[in-house]
């Protein structure tokens, strides 16, 4: 089996696994499913999806993270340790850097919306706010995503909530 074919098989496996986990964490979010995701180290699998996956794998990975952050237990889990927060922040920044390389389509819009939703959720915790202020996702604060924000009022609302929580002025 050649390397290119093997990589395609791994991507299919990654996409399927992340899709199943993402589906488990869909609305209504089950606390047991979130605890299972936390206990099994799902962030590691999300990291692999963001690092090496196709756009759909990246979408599933950020959707999993966002689902975890939507619960108080998941938000606490993601913010209680600085290492965990920085893993998530790093993944979100990689996704922000990836978005401009994409063709603007539904997947691009969904990834952007989920990333800014994650940042807005993280900014609700004081320790995460401190981390976000020190290591700001600069691309959210300049005009890089002005087009996506203008076309998606939900994502724009998340960015504005992030600015508000961080007590920053938006750069328009």
mmCIF file of N, CA, C and O in Angstrom, residues 65-150:
data_model
loop_
_atom_site.group_PDB
_atom_site.id
_atom_site.type_symbol
_atom_site.label_atom_id
_atom_site.label_comp_id
_atom_site.label_asym_id
_atom_site.label_seq_id
_atom_site.Cartn_x
_atom_site.Cartn_y
_atom_site.Cartn_z
ATOM 1 N N UNK A 65 -15.181 20.459 20.429
ATOM 2 C CA UNK A 65 -14.685 21.386 21.450
ATOM 3 C C UNK A 65 -15.783 22.359 21.860
ATOM 4 O O UNK A 65 -16.007 22.607 23.050
ATOM 5 N N UNK A 66 -16.499 22.889 20.884
ATOM 6 C CA UNK A 66 -17.563 23.853 21.180
ATOM 7 C C UNK A 66 -18.675 23.202 21.994
ATOM 8 O O UNK A 66 -19.211 23.818 22.921
ATOM 9 N N UNK A 67 -19.014 21.961 21.682
ATOM 10 C CA UNK A 67 -20.041 21.246 22.455
ATOM 11 C C UNK A 67 -19.610 21.069 23.901
ATOM 12 O O UNK A 67 -20.411 21.223 24.821
ATOM 13 N N UNK A 68 -18.340 20.751 24.108
ATOM 14 C CA UNK A 68 -17.845 20.607 25.476
ATOM 15 C C UNK A 68 -17.923 21.939 26.219
ATOM 16 O O UNK A 68 -18.317 21.988 27.382
ATOM 17 N N UNK A 69 -17.555 23.023 25.532
ATOM 18 C CA UNK A 69 -17.549 24.338 26.176
ATOM 19 C C UNK A 69 -18.959 24.855 26.481
ATOM 20 O O UNK A 69 -19.122 25.753 27.299
ATOM 21 N N UNK A 70 -19.957 24.295 25.826
ATOM 22 C CA UNK A 70 -21.336 24.723 26.080
ATOM 23 C C UNK A 70 -21.874 24.251 27.418
ATOM 24 O O UNK A 70 -22.887 24.746 27.886
ATOM 25 N N UNK A 71 -21.208 23.271 28.031
ATOM 26 C CA UNK A 71 -21.656 22.793 29.340
ATOM 27 C C UNK A 71 -20.745 23.388 30.405
ATOM 28 O O UNK A 71 -19.556 23.615 30.168
ATOM 29 N N UNK A 72 -21.308 23.632 31.581
ATOM 30 C CA UNK A 72 -20.494 24.211 32.656
ATOM 31 C C UNK A 72 -19.372 23.249 33.057
ATOM 32 O O UNK A 72 -18.242 23.664 33.327
ATOM 33 N N UNK A 73 -19.673 21.962 33.070
ATOM 34 C CA UNK A 73 -18.653 20.960 33.416
ATOM 35 C C UNK A 73 -17.541 20.924 32.370
ATOM 36 O O UNK A 73 -16.354 20.861 32.701
ATOM 37 N N UNK A 74 -17.917 20.982 31.106
ATOM 38 C CA UNK A 74 -16.927 20.983 30.031
ATOM 39 C C UNK A 74 -16.094 22.253 30.012
ATOM 40 O O UNK A 74 -14.877 22.211 29.792
ATOM 41 N N UNK A 75 -16.742 23.392 30.259
ATOM 42 C CA UNK A 75 -16.020 24.664 30.319
ATOM 43 C C UNK A 75 -15.014 24.642 31.466
ATOM 44 O O UNK A 75 -13.868 25.061 31.313
ATOM 45 N N UNK A 76 -15.447 24.133 32.606
ATOM 46 C CA UNK A 76 -14.546 24.018 33.757
ATOM 47 C C UNK A 76 -13.370 23.100 33.423
ATOM 48 O O UNK A 76 -12.215 23.414 33.717
ATOM 49 N N UNK A 77 -13.657 21.979 32.792
ATOM 50 C CA UNK A 77 -12.616 21.016 32.411
ATOM 51 C C UNK A 77 -11.578 21.678 31.502
ATOM 52 O O UNK A 77 -10.378 21.463 31.655
ATOM 53 N N UNK A 78 -12.045 22.481 30.556
ATOM 54 C CA UNK A 78 -11.154 23.098 29.574
ATOM 55 C C UNK A 78 -10.347 24.257 30.152
ATOM 56 O O UNK A 78 -9.325 24.635 29.583
ATOM 57 N N UNK A 79 -10.801 24.823 31.264
ATOM 58 C CA UNK A 79 -10.141 26.001 31.821
ATOM 59 C C UNK A 79 -9.403 25.745 33.130
ATOM 60 O O UNK A 79 -8.648 26.606 33.585
ATOM 61 N N UNK A 80 -9.622 24.597 33.759
ATOM 62 C CA UNK A 80 -9.062 24.364 35.085
ATOM 63 C C UNK A 80 -7.534 24.254 35.063
ATOM 64 O O UNK A 80 -6.868 24.675 36.002
ATOM 65 N N UNK A 81 -6.986 23.708 34.012
ATOM 66 C CA UNK A 81 -5.531 23.581 33.879
ATOM 67 C C UNK A 81 -5.039 24.483 32.754
ATOM 68 O O UNK A 81 -5.611 24.478 31.659
ATOM 69 N N UNK A 82 -3.981 25.220 33.019
ATOM 70 C CA UNK A 82 -3.435 26.118 31.999
ATOM 71 C C UNK A 82 -3.033 25.335 30.747
ATOM 72 O O UNK A 82 -3.278 25.790 29.627
ATOM 73 N N UNK A 83 -2.451 24.157 30.928
ATOM 74 C CA UNK A 83 -2.035 23.351 29.777
ATOM 75 C C UNK A 83 -3.213 23.034 28.861
ATOM 76 O O UNK A 83 -3.102 23.104 27.640
ATOM 77 N N UNK A 84 -4.334 22.677 29.460
ATOM 78 C CA UNK A 84 -5.522 22.330 28.682
ATOM 79 C C UNK A 84 -6.043 23.554 27.931
ATOM 80 O O UNK A 84 -6.389 23.478 26.755
ATOM 81 N N UNK A 85 -6.096 24.694 28.637
ATOM 82 C CA UNK A 85 -6.537 25.938 27.994
ATOM 83 C C UNK A 85 -5.644 26.253 26.797
ATOM 84 O O UNK A 85 -6.129 26.597 25.725
ATOM 85 N N UNK A 86 -4.327 26.139 26.972
ATOM 86 C CA UNK A 86 -3.415 26.491 25.888
ATOM 87 C C UNK A 86 -3.497 25.509 24.723
ATOM 88 O O UNK A 86 -3.299 25.905 23.572
ATOM 89 N N UNK A 87 -3.798 24.252 24.992
ATOM 90 C CA UNK A 87 -4.021 23.296 23.896
ATOM 91 C C UNK A 87 -5.217 23.753 23.069
ATOM 92 O O UNK A 87 -5.157 23.810 21.830
ATOM 93 N N UNK A 88 -6.300 24.104 23.751
ATOM 94 C CA UNK A 88 -7.507 24.544 23.044
ATOM 95 C C UNK A 88 -7.249 25.850 22.309
ATOM 96 O O UNK A 88 -7.604 25.999 21.134
ATOM 97 N N UNK A 89 -6.624 26.810 22.977
ATOM 98 C CA UNK A 89 -6.316 28.094 22.344
ATOM 99 C C UNK A 89 -5.451 27.889 21.109
ATOM 100 O O UNK A 89 -5.694 28.494 20.055
ATOM 101 N N UNK A 90 -4.464 27.022 21.198
ATOM 102 C CA UNK A 90 -3.582 26.737 20.071
ATOM 103 C C UNK A 90 -4.366 26.118 18.899
ATOM 104 O O UNK A 90 -4.154 26.485 17.743
ATOM 105 N N UNK A 91 -5.258 25.192 19.212
ATOM 106 C CA UNK A 91 -6.074 24.577 18.152
ATOM 107 C C UNK A 91 -6.961 25.620 17.475
ATOM 108 O O UNK A 91 -7.076 25.647 16.245
ATOM 109 N N UNK A 92 -7.578 26.480 18.269
ATOM 110 C CA UNK A 92 -8.452 27.508 17.705
ATOM 111 C C UNK A 92 -7.655 28.487 16.843
ATOM 112 O O UNK A 92 -8.114 28.899 15.769
ATOM 113 N N UNK A 93 -6.453 28.834 17.273
ATOM 114 C CA UNK A 93 -5.610 29.730 16.470
ATOM 115 C C UNK A 93 -5.189 29.066 15.163
ATOM 116 O O UNK A 93 -5.119 29.732 14.127
ATOM 117 N N UNK A 94 -4.919 27.770 15.196
ATOM 118 C CA UNK A 94 -4.579 27.058 13.956
ATOM 119 C C UNK A 94 -5.762 27.066 12.994
ATOM 120 O O UNK A 94 -5.582 27.212 11.783
ATOM 121 N N UNK A 95 -6.949 26.925 13.542
ATOM 122 C CA UNK A 95 -8.134 26.977 12.689
ATOM 123 C C UNK A 95 -8.329 28.376 12.117
ATOM 124 O O UNK A 95 -8.682 28.527 10.943
ATOM 125 N N UNK A 96 -8.086 29.404 12.932
ATOM 126 C CA UNK A 96 -8.181 30.775 12.416
ATOM 127 C C UNK A 96 -7.186 31.002 11.284
ATOM 128 O O UNK A 96 -7.506 31.658 10.294
ATOM 129 N N UNK A 97 -5.982 30.453 11.422
ATOM 130 C CA UNK A 97 -4.979 30.590 10.362
ATOM 131 C C UNK A 97 -5.361 29.787 9.119
ATOM 132 O O UNK A 97 -5.011 30.171 7.997
ATOM 133 N N UNK A 98 -6.109 28.708 9.303
ATOM 134 C CA UNK A 98 -6.522 27.850 8.183
ATOM 135 C C UNK A 98 -7.669 28.475 7.387
ATOM 136 O O UNK A 98 -7.720 28.337 6.159
ATOM 137 N N UNK A 99 -8.563 29.149 8.047
ATOM 138 C CA UNK A 99 -9.775 29.666 7.392
ATOM 139 C C UNK A 99 -9.467 30.519 6.164
ATOM 140 O O UNK A 99 -10.094 30.322 5.116
ATOM 141 N N UNK A 100 -8.524 31.462 6.215
ATOM 142 C CA UNK A 100 -8.264 32.261 5.007
ATOM 143 C C UNK A 100 -7.756 31.463 3.813
ATOM 144 O O UNK A 100 -7.808 31.941 2.684
ATOM 145 N N UNK A 101 -7.285 30.238 4.035
ATOM 146 C CA UNK A 101 -6.818 29.408 2.921
ATOM 147 C C UNK A 101 -7.963 28.664 2.247
ATOM 148 O O UNK A 101 -7.769 28.050 1.206
ATOM 149 N N UNK A 102 -9.137 28.710 2.872
ATOM 150 C CA UNK A 102 -10.297 27.970 2.362
ATOM 151 C C UNK A 102 -11.064 28.801 1.344
ATOM 152 O O UNK A 102 -11.036 30.025 1.379
ATOM 153 N N UNK A 103 -11.781 28.108 0.488
ATOM 154 C CA UNK A 103 -12.776 28.770 -0.345
ATOM 155 C C UNK A 103 -13.933 29.089 0.584
ATOM 156 O O UNK A 103 -14.370 28.240 1.363
ATOM 157 N N UNK A 104 -14.414 30.330 0.526
ATOM 158 C CA UNK A 104 -15.509 30.714 1.419
ATOM 159 C C UNK A 104 -16.762 29.954 0.990
ATOM 160 O O UNK A 104 -17.306 30.174 -0.091
ATOM 161 N N UNK A 105 -17.146 29.015 1.833
ATOM 162 C CA UNK A 105 -18.345 28.217 1.595
ATOM 163 C C UNK A 105 -18.980 27.920 2.940
ATOM 164 O O UNK A 105 -18.599 28.487 3.964
ATOM 165 N N UNK A 106 -19.937 27.017 2.954
ATOM 166 C CA UNK A 106 -20.646 26.696 4.189
ATOM 167 C C UNK A 106 -19.717 26.138 5.263
ATOM 168 O O UNK A 106 -19.824 26.493 6.435
ATOM 169 N N UNK A 107 -18.779 25.281 4.876
ATOM 170 C CA UNK A 107 -17.845 24.698 5.847
ATOM 171 C C UNK A 107 -16.970 25.785 6.463
ATOM 172 O O UNK A 107 -16.764 25.816 7.678
ATOM 173 N N UNK A 108 -16.480 26.692 5.649
ATOM 174 C CA UNK A 108 -15.656 27.802 6.129
ATOM 175 C C UNK A 108 -16.442 28.644 7.131
ATOM 176 O O UNK A 108 -15.945 28.971 8.216
ATOM 177 N N UNK A 109 -17.673 28.973 6.788
ATOM 178 C CA UNK A 109 -18.536 29.771 7.663
ATOM 179 C C UNK A 109 -18.808 29.035 8.971
ATOM 180 O O UNK A 109 -18.765 29.632 10.042
ATOM 181 N N UNK A 110 -19.070 27.739 8.883
ATOM 182 C CA UNK A 110 -19.347 26.948 10.088
ATOM 183 C C UNK A 110 -18.117 26.877 10.997
ATOM 184 O O UNK A 110 -18.242 27.010 12.219
ATOM 185 N N UNK A 111 -16.949 26.660 10.420
ATOM 186 C CA UNK A 111 -15.730 26.596 11.225
ATOM 187 C C UNK A 111 -15.510 27.934 11.926
ATOM 188 O O UNK A 111 -15.237 27.978 13.130
ATOM 189 N N UNK A 112 -15.647 29.034 11.192
ATOM 190 C CA UNK A 112 -15.456 30.351 11.794
ATOM 191 C C UNK A 112 -16.445 30.583 12.936
ATOM 192 O O UNK A 112 -16.060 31.017 14.017
ATOM 193 N N UNK A 113 -17.700 30.268 12.703
ATOM 194 C CA UNK A 113 -18.715 30.466 13.739
ATOM 195 C C UNK A 113 -18.400 29.650 14.986
ATOM 196 O O UNK A 113 -18.534 30.128 16.114
ATOM 197 N N UNK A 114 -17.992 28.403 14.807
ATOM 198 C CA UNK A 114 -17.664 27.551 15.955
ATOM 199 C C UNK A 114 -16.423 28.044 16.698
ATOM 200 O O UNK A 114 -16.383 28.028 17.931
ATOM 201 N N UNK A 115 -15.421 28.502 15.961
ATOM 202 C CA UNK A 115 -14.203 29.011 16.606
ATOM 203 C C UNK A 115 -14.525 30.230 17.455
ATOM 204 O O UNK A 115 -14.116 30.311 18.616
ATOM 205 N N UNK A 116 -15.277 31.187 16.899
ATOM 206 C CA UNK A 116 -15.570 32.390 17.688
ATOM 207 C C UNK A 116 -16.527 32.075 18.831
ATOM 208 O O UNK A 116 -16.453 32.700 19.887
ATOM 209 N N UNK A 117 -17.385 31.081 18.659
ATOM 210 C CA UNK A 117 -18.239 30.641 19.758
ATOM 211 C C UNK A 117 -17.384 30.065 20.883
ATOM 212 O O UNK A 117 -17.618 30.348 22.064
ATOM 213 N N UNK A 118 -16.367 29.273 20.535
ATOM 214 C CA UNK A 118 -15.452 28.713 21.540
ATOM 215 C C UNK A 118 -14.747 29.825 22.300
ATOM 216 O O UNK A 118 -14.660 29.790 23.535
ATOM 217 N N UNK A 119 -14.249 30.809 21.577
ATOM 218 C CA UNK A 119 -13.573 31.919 22.251
ATOM 219 C C UNK A 119 -14.535 32.687 23.159
ATOM 220 O O UNK A 119 -14.164 33.068 24.276
ATOM 221 N N UNK A 120 -15.757 32.904 22.698
ATOM 222 C CA UNK A 120 -16.738 33.612 23.535
ATOM 223 C C UNK A 120 -17.033 32.815 24.799
ATOM 224 O O UNK A 120 -17.134 33.379 25.895
ATOM 225 N N UNK A 121 -17.165 31.497 24.661
ATOM 226 C CA UNK A 121 -17.420 30.652 25.831
ATOM 227 C C UNK A 121 -16.224 30.665 26.790
ATOM 228 O O UNK A 121 -16.393 30.795 27.998
ATOM 229 N N UNK A 122 -15.013 30.542 26.249
ATOM 230 C CA UNK A 122 -13.824 30.576 27.090
ATOM 231 C C UNK A 122 -13.725 31.898 27.849
ATOM 232 O O UNK A 122 -13.318 31.922 29.015
ATOM 233 N N UNK A 123 -14.119 32.978 27.213
ATOM 234 C CA UNK A 123 -13.985 34.300 27.837
ATOM 235 C C UNK A 123 -14.940 34.503 29.007
ATOM 236 O O UNK A 123 -14.863 35.508 29.703
ATOM 237 N N UNK A 124 -15.808 33.544 29.254
ATOM 238 C CA UNK A 124 -16.711 33.625 30.402
ATOM 239 C C UNK A 124 -15.996 33.265 31.706
ATOM 240 O O UNK A 124 -16.470 33.601 32.780
ATOM 241 N N UNK A 125 -14.869 32.569 31.607
ATOM 242 C CA UNK A 125 -14.097 32.163 32.789
ATOM 243 C C UNK A 125 -12.961 33.155 33.017
ATOM 244 O O UNK A 125 -12.226 33.491 32.086
ATOM 245 N N UNK A 126 -12.780 33.597 34.260
ATOM 246 C CA UNK A 126 -11.793 34.635 34.541
ATOM 247 C C UNK A 126 -10.366 34.200 34.182
ATOM 248 O O UNK A 126 -9.598 34.976 33.623
ATOM 249 N N UNK A 127 -10.004 32.954 34.490
ATOM 250 C CA UNK A 127 -8.645 32.490 34.162
ATOM 251 C C UNK A 127 -8.426 32.457 32.653
ATOM 252 O O UNK A 127 -7.354 32.810 32.160
ATOM 253 N N UNK A 128 -9.446 32.037 31.924
ATOM 254 C CA UNK A 128 -9.331 32.002 30.467
ATOM 255 C C UNK A 128 -9.269 33.424 29.908
ATOM 256 O O UNK A 128 -8.522 33.682 28.958
ATOM 257 N N UNK A 129 -10.046 34.336 30.495
ATOM 258 C CA UNK A 129 -9.994 35.738 30.056
ATOM 259 C C UNK A 129 -8.575 36.283 30.189
ATOM 260 O O UNK A 129 -8.079 36.966 29.294
ATOM 261 N N UNK A 130 -7.942 35.992 31.310
ATOM 262 C CA UNK A 130 -6.567 36.446 31.514
ATOM 263 C C UNK A 130 -5.650 35.875 30.439
ATOM 264 O O UNK A 130 -4.813 36.589 29.879
ATOM 265 N N UNK A 131 -5.804 34.597 30.145
ATOM 266 C CA UNK A 131 -4.998 33.964 29.103
ATOM 267 C C UNK A 131 -5.270 34.550 27.735
ATOM 268 O O UNK A 131 -4.346 34.790 26.949
ATOM 269 N N UNK A 132 -6.540 34.809 27.445
ATOM 270 C CA UNK A 132 -6.889 35.375 26.141
ATOM 271 C C UNK A 132 -6.355 36.798 25.997
ATOM 272 O O UNK A 132 -5.936 37.198 24.904
ATOM 273 N N UNK A 133 -6.371 37.555 27.079
ATOM 274 C CA UNK A 133 -5.823 38.917 27.012
ATOM 275 C C UNK A 133 -4.315 38.880 26.746
ATOM 276 O O UNK A 133 -3.795 39.697 25.996
ATOM 277 N N UNK A 134 -3.620 37.939 27.367
ATOM 278 C CA UNK A 134 -2.168 37.848 27.187
ATOM 279 C C UNK A 134 -1.783 37.260 25.834
ATOM 280 O O UNK A 134 -0.755 37.631 25.262
ATOM 281 N N UNK A 135 -2.566 36.324 25.355
ATOM 282 C CA UNK A 135 -2.252 35.620 24.102
ATOM 283 C C UNK A 135 -3.422 35.762 23.133
ATOM 284 O O UNK A 135 -4.001 34.773 22.701
ATOM 285 N N UNK A 136 -3.742 36.996 22.822
ATOM 286 C CA UNK A 136 -4.920 37.275 22.004
ATOM 287 C C UNK A 136 -4.843 36.629 20.626
ATOM 288 O O UNK A 136 -3.775 36.598 20.017
ATOM 289 N N UNK A 137 -5.983 36.142 20.176
ATOM 290 C CA UNK A 137 -6.062 35.667 18.787
ATOM 291 C C UNK A 137 -6.134 36.883 17.860
ATOM 292 O O UNK A 137 -7.215 37.364 17.522
ATOM 293 N N UNK A 138 -4.987 37.410 17.481
ATOM 294 C CA UNK A 138 -4.875 38.677 16.760
ATOM 295 C C UNK A 138 -5.778 38.732 15.526
ATOM 296 O O UNK A 138 -6.357 39.765 15.228
ATOM 297 N N UNK A 139 -5.907 37.608 14.823
ATOM 298 C CA UNK A 139 -6.706 37.613 13.595
ATOM 299 C C UNK A 139 -8.166 37.993 13.851
ATOM 300 O O UNK A 139 -8.837 38.466 12.950
ATOM 301 N N UNK A 140 -8.652 37.787 15.072
ATOM 302 C CA UNK A 140 -10.020 38.189 15.390
ATOM 303 C C UNK A 140 -10.123 39.688 15.637
ATOM 304 O O UNK A 140 -11.204 40.252 15.589
ATOM 305 N N UNK A 141 -8.986 40.321 15.911
ATOM 306 C CA UNK A 141 -9.006 41.716 16.293
ATOM 307 C C UNK A 141 -8.613 42.651 15.158
ATOM 308 O O UNK A 141 -8.647 43.854 15.321
ATOM 309 N N UNK A 142 -8.226 42.097 14.030
ATOM 310 C CA UNK A 142 -7.977 42.945 12.872
ATOM 311 C C UNK A 142 -9.072 42.664 11.848
ATOM 312 O O UNK A 142 -10.077 42.054 12.167
ATOM 313 N N UNK A 143 -8.912 43.060 10.638
ATOM 314 C CA UNK A 143 -9.990 42.939 9.651
ATOM 315 C C UNK A 143 -9.915 41.643 8.829
ATOM 316 O O UNK A 143 -10.580 41.515 7.816
ATOM 317 N N UNK A 144 -9.152 40.667 9.264
ATOM 318 C CA UNK A 144 -8.987 39.422 8.512
ATOM 319 C C UNK A 144 -10.336 38.770 8.200
ATOM 320 O O UNK A 144 -10.549 38.273 7.101
ATOM 321 N N UNK A 145 -11.247 38.779 9.160
ATOM 322 C CA UNK A 145 -12.518 38.080 8.995
ATOM 323 C C UNK A 145 -13.699 39.031 8.853
ATOM 324 O O UNK A 145 -14.840 38.653 9.131
ATOM 325 N N UNK A 146 -13.437 40.245 8.395
ATOM 326 C CA UNK A 146 -14.504 41.239 8.264
ATOM 327 C C UNK A 146 -15.624 40.733 7.352
ATOM 328 O O UNK A 146 -16.811 40.919 7.656
ATOM 329 N N UNK A 147 -15.272 40.070 6.271
ATOM 330 C CA UNK A 147 -16.280 39.551 5.349
ATOM 331 C C UNK A 147 -17.147 38.475 5.983
ATOM 332 O O UNK A 147 -18.362 38.480 5.839
ATOM 333 N N UNK A 148 -16.509 37.545 6.683
ATOM 334 C CA UNK A 148 -17.275 36.487 7.353
ATOM 335 C C UNK A 148 -18.165 37.069 8.447
ATOM 336 O O UNK A 148 -19.303 36.642 8.619
ATOM 337 N N UNK A 149 -17.644 38.032 9.168
ATOM 338 C CA UNK A 149 -18.446 38.667 10.229
ATOM 339 C C UNK A 149 -19.640 39.411 9.630
ATOM 340 O O UNK A 149 -20.740 39.358 10.172
ATOM 341 N N UNK A 150 -19.414 40.104 8.530
ATOM 342 C CA UNK A 150 -20.490 40.882 7.905
ATOM 343 C C UNK A 150 -21.598 39.972 7.373
ATOM 344 O O UNK A 150 -22.772 40.351 7.394
#
